[in-house]
XYZ file of N, CA and C in Angstrom:
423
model
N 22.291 -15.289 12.247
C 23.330 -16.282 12.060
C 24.690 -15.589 12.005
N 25.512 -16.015 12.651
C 26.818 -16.092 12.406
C 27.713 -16.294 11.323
N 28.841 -15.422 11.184
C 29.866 -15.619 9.579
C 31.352 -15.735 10.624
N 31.862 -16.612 10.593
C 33.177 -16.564 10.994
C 34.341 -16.497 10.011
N 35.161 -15.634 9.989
C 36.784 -15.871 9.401
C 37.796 -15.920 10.242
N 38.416 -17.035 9.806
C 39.672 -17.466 10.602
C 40.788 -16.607 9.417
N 41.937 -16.910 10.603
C 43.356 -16.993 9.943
C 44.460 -17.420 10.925
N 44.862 -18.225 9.727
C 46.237 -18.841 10.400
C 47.399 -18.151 10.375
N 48.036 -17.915 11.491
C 49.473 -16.800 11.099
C 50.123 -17.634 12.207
N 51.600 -17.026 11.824
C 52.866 -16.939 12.166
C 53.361 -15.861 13.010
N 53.562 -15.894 14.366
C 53.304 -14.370 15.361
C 54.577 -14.394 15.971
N 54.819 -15.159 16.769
C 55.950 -15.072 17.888
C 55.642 -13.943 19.314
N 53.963 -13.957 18.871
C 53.766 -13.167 19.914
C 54.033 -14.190 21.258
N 53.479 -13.016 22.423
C 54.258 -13.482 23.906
C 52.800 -13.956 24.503
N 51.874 -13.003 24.350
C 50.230 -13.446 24.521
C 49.001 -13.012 23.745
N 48.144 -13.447 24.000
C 47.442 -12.547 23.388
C 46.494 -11.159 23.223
N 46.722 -10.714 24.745
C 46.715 -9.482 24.595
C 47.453 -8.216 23.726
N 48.820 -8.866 23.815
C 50.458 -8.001 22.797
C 50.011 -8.635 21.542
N 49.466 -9.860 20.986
C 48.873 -9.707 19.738
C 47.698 -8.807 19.218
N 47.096 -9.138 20.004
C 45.448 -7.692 19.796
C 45.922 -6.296 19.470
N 47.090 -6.094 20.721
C 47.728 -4.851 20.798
C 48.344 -4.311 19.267
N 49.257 -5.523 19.044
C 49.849 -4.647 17.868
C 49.242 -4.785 16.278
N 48.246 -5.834 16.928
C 47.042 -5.755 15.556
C 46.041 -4.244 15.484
N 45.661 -3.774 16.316
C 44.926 -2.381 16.538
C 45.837 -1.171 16.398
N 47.544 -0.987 16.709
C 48.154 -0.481 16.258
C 48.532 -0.756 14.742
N 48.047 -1.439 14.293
C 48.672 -1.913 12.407
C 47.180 -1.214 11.575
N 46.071 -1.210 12.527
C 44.891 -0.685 12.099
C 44.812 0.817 11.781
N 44.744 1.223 13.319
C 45.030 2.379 13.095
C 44.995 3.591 12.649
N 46.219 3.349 11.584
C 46.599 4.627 11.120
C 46.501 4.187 8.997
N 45.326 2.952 9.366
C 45.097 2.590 7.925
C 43.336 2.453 7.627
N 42.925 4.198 8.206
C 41.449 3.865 7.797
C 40.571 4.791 8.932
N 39.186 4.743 8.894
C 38.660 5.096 9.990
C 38.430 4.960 11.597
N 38.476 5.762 12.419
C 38.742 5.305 13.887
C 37.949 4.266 13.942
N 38.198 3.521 15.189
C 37.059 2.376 15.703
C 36.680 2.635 16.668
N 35.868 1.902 17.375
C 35.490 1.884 18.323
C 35.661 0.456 18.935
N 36.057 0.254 20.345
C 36.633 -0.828 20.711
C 35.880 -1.114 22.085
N 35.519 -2.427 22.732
C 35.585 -2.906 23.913
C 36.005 -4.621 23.852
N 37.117 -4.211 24.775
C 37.905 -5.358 25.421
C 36.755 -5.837 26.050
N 37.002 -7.767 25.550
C 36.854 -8.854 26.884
C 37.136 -9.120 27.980
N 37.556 -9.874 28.898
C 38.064 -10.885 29.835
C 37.970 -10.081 30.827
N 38.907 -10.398 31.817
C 40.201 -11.005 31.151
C 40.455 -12.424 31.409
N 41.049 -13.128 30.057
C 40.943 -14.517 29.855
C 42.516 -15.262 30.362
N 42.776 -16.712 29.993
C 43.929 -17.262 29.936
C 44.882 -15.929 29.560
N 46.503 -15.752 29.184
C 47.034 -15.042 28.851
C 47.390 -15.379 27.505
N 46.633 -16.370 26.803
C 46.748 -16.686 25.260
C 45.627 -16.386 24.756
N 44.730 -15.506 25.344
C 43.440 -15.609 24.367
C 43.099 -14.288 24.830
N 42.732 -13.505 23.823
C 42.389 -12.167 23.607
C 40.915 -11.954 22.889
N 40.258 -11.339 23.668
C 38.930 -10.959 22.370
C 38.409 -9.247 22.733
N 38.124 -9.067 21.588
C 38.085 -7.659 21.806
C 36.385 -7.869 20.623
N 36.174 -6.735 20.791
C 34.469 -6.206 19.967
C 35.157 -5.132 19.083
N 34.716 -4.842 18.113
C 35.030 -3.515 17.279
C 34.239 -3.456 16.149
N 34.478 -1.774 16.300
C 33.440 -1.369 14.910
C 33.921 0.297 14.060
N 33.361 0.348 12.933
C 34.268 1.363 12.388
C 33.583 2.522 13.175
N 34.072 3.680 13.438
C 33.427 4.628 14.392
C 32.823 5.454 13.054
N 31.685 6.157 12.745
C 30.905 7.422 12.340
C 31.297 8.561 13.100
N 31.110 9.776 12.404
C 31.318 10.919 12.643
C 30.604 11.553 14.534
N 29.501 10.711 14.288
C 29.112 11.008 15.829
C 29.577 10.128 17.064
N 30.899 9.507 16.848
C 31.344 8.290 17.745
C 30.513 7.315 17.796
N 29.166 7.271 17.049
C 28.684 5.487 17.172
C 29.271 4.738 16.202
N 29.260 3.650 16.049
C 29.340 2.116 15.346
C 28.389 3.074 13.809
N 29.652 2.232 12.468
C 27.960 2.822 11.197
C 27.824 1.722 10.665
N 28.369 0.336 11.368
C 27.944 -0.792 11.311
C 27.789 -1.741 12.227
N 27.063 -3.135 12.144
C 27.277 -3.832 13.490
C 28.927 -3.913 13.776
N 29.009 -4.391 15.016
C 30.427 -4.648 15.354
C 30.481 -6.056 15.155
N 31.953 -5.902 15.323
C 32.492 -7.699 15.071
C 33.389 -7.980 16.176
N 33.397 -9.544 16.532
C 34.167 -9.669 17.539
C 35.833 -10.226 16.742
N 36.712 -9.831 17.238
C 37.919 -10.130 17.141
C 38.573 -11.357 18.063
N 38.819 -12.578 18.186
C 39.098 -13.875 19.266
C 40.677 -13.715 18.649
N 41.705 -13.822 19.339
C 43.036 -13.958 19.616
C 43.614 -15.938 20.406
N 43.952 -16.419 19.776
C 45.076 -17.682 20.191
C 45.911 -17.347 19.741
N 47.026 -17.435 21.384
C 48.209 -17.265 20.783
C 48.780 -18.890 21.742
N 50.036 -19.631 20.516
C 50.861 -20.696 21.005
C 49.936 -21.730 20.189
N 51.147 -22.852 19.928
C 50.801 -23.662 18.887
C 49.981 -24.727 19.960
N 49.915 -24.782 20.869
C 49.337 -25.965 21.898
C 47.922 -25.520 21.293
N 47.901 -24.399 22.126
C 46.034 -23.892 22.068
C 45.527 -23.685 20.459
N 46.200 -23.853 19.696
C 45.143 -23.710 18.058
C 45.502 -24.900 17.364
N 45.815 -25.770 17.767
C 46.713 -26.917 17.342
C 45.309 -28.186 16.573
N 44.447 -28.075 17.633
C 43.020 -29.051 16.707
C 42.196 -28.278 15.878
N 42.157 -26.777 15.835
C 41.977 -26.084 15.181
C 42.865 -26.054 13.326
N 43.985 -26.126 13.546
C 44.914 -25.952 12.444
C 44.498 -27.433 11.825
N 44.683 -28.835 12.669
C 44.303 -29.928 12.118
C 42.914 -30.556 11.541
N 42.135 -29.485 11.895
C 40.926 -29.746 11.736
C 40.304 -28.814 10.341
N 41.386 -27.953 9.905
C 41.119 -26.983 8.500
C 42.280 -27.242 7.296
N 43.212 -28.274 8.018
C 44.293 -28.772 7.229
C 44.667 -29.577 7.844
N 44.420 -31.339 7.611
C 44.453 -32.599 8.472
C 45.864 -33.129 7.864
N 46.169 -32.797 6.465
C 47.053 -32.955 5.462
C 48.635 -32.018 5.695
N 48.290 -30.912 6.075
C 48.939 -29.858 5.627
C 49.285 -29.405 4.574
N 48.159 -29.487 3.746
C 48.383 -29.033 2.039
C 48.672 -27.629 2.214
N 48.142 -26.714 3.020
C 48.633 -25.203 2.841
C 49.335 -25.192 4.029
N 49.980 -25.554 4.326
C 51.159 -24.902 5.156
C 50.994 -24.456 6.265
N 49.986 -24.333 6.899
C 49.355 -24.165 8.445
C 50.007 -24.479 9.604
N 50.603 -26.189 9.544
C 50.967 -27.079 11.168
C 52.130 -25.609 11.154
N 52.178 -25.493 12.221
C 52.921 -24.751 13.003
C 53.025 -23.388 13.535
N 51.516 -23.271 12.912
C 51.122 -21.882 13.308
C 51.053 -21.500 14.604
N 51.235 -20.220 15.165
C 51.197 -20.157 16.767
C 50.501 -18.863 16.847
N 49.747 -18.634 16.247
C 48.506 -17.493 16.157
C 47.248 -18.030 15.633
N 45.960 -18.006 16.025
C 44.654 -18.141 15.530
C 43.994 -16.643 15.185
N 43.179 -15.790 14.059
C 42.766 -14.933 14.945
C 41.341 -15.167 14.405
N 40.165 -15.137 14.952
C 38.925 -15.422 14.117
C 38.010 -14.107 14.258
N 37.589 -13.747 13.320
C 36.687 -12.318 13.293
C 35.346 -13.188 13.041
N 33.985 -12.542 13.902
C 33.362 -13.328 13.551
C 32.116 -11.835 13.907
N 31.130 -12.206 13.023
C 30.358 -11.251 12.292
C 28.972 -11.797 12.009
N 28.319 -10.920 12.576
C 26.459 -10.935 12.975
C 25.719 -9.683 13.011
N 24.412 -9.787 12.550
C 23.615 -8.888 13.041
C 23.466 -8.354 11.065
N 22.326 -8.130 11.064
C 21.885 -7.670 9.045
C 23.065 -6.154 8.887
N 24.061 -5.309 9.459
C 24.528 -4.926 9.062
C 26.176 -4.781 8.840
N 26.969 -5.915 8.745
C 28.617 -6.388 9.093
C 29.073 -5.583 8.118
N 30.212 -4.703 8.875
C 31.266 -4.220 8.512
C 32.107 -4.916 7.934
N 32.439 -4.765 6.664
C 32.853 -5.561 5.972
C 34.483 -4.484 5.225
N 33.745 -3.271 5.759
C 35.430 -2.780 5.057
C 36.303 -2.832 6.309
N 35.738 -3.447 7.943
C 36.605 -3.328 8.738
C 37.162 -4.556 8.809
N 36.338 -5.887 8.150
C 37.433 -6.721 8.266
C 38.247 -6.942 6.882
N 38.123 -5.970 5.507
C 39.206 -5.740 4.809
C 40.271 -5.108 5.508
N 40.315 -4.261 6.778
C 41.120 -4.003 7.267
C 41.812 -4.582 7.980
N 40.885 -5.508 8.534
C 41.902 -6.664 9.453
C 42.371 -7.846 8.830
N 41.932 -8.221 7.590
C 42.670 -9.118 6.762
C 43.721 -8.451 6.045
N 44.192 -7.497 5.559
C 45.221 -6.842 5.526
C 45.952 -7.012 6.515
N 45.710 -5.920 7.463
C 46.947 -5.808 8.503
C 47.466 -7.451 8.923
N 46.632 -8.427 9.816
C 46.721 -9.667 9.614
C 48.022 -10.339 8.703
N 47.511 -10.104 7.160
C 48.439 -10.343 6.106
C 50.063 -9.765 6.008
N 49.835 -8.315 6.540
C 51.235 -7.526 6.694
C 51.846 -7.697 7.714
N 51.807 -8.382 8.772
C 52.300 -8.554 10.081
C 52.360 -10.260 10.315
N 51.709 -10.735 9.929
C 51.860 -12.055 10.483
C 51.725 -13.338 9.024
N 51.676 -13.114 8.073
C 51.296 -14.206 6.195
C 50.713 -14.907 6.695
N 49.436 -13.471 7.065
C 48.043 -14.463 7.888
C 47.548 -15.783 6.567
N 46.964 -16.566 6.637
C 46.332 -17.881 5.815
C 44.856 -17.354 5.871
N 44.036 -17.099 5.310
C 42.246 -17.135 5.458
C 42.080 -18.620 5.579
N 40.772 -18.881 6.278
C 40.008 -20.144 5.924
C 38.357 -19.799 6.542
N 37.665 -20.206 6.094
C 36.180 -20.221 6.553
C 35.253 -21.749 5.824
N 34.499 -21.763 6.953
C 33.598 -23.354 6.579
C 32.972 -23.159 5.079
N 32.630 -22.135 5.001
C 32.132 -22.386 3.668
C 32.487 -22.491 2.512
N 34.152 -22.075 2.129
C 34.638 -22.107 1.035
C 35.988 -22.540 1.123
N 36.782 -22.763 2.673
C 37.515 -23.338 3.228
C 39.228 -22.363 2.800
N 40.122 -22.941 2.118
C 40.916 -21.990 1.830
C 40.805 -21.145 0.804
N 39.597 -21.889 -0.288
C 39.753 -20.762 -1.153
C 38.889 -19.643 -0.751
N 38.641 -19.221 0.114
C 37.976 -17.808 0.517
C 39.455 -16.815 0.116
N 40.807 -17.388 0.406
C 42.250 -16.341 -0.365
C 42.001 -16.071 -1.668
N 41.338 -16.533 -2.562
C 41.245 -15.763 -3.682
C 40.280 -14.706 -3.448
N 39.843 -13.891 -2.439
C 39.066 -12.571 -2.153
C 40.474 -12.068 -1.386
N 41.484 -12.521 -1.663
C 42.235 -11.607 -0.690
C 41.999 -9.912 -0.733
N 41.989 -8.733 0.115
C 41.418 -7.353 0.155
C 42.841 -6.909 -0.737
């Protein structure tokens, strides 16, 4: 089974490849290498990439996770209304989606403390997930 985390951010990116981009540069130089393979190539608003924290022998020392990129308020727009119909948290107008989504009995879980960080420092990413909805932010990393 599948675990998805969303987040809602604020980007002004141009697509979503230059979002992926400067999300993996915010990574980086905050933790262990990764290991990466690019998708697509898709629309120029949607980015997905695979990643995993790299081990000493260049494999994965956990499953990988996929990384999905929307960028522009058109394309995440029933998305945002559909996790905030109200706008109690502040969401409508987001023009970034990014959803990490995570499978397989061993998920890296300090790599997506890393990407909910960076996320947070670059864009006042929002968490949300089906199961606990916004309050999954009180685990903020």
């Amino acid at each position: 089974m599948a675990y998805q985390l969303m987040f809602f951010c604020r980007s002004d990116e141009e697509n979503g490849q230059a979002a992926v981009s400067r999300l993996l540069n915010e990574l980086l130089p905050a933790g262990d290498l990764l290991v990466t393979e690019r998708s697509g190539p898709f629309v120029a608003e949607v980015a997905v990439c695979s990643l995993a924290t790299r081990g000493p022998a260049g494999k994965p020392v956990a499953d990988w996770l996929t990384l999905e990129v929307h960028v522009g308020v058109a394309w995440i727009a029933e998305s945002v209304i559909a996790a905030s119909p109200d706008d109690e948290h502040g969401i409508w107008g987001c023009d970034l989606l990014a959803t990490v989504t995570l499978s397989g009995d061993n998920p890296d879980w300090t790599l997506v403390s890393r990407l909910w960080t960076a996320l947070a420092r670059l864009w006042s990413a929002t968490p949300w997930d089906e199961m606990s909805g916004f309050a999954i932010a009180e685990s903020v990393p």
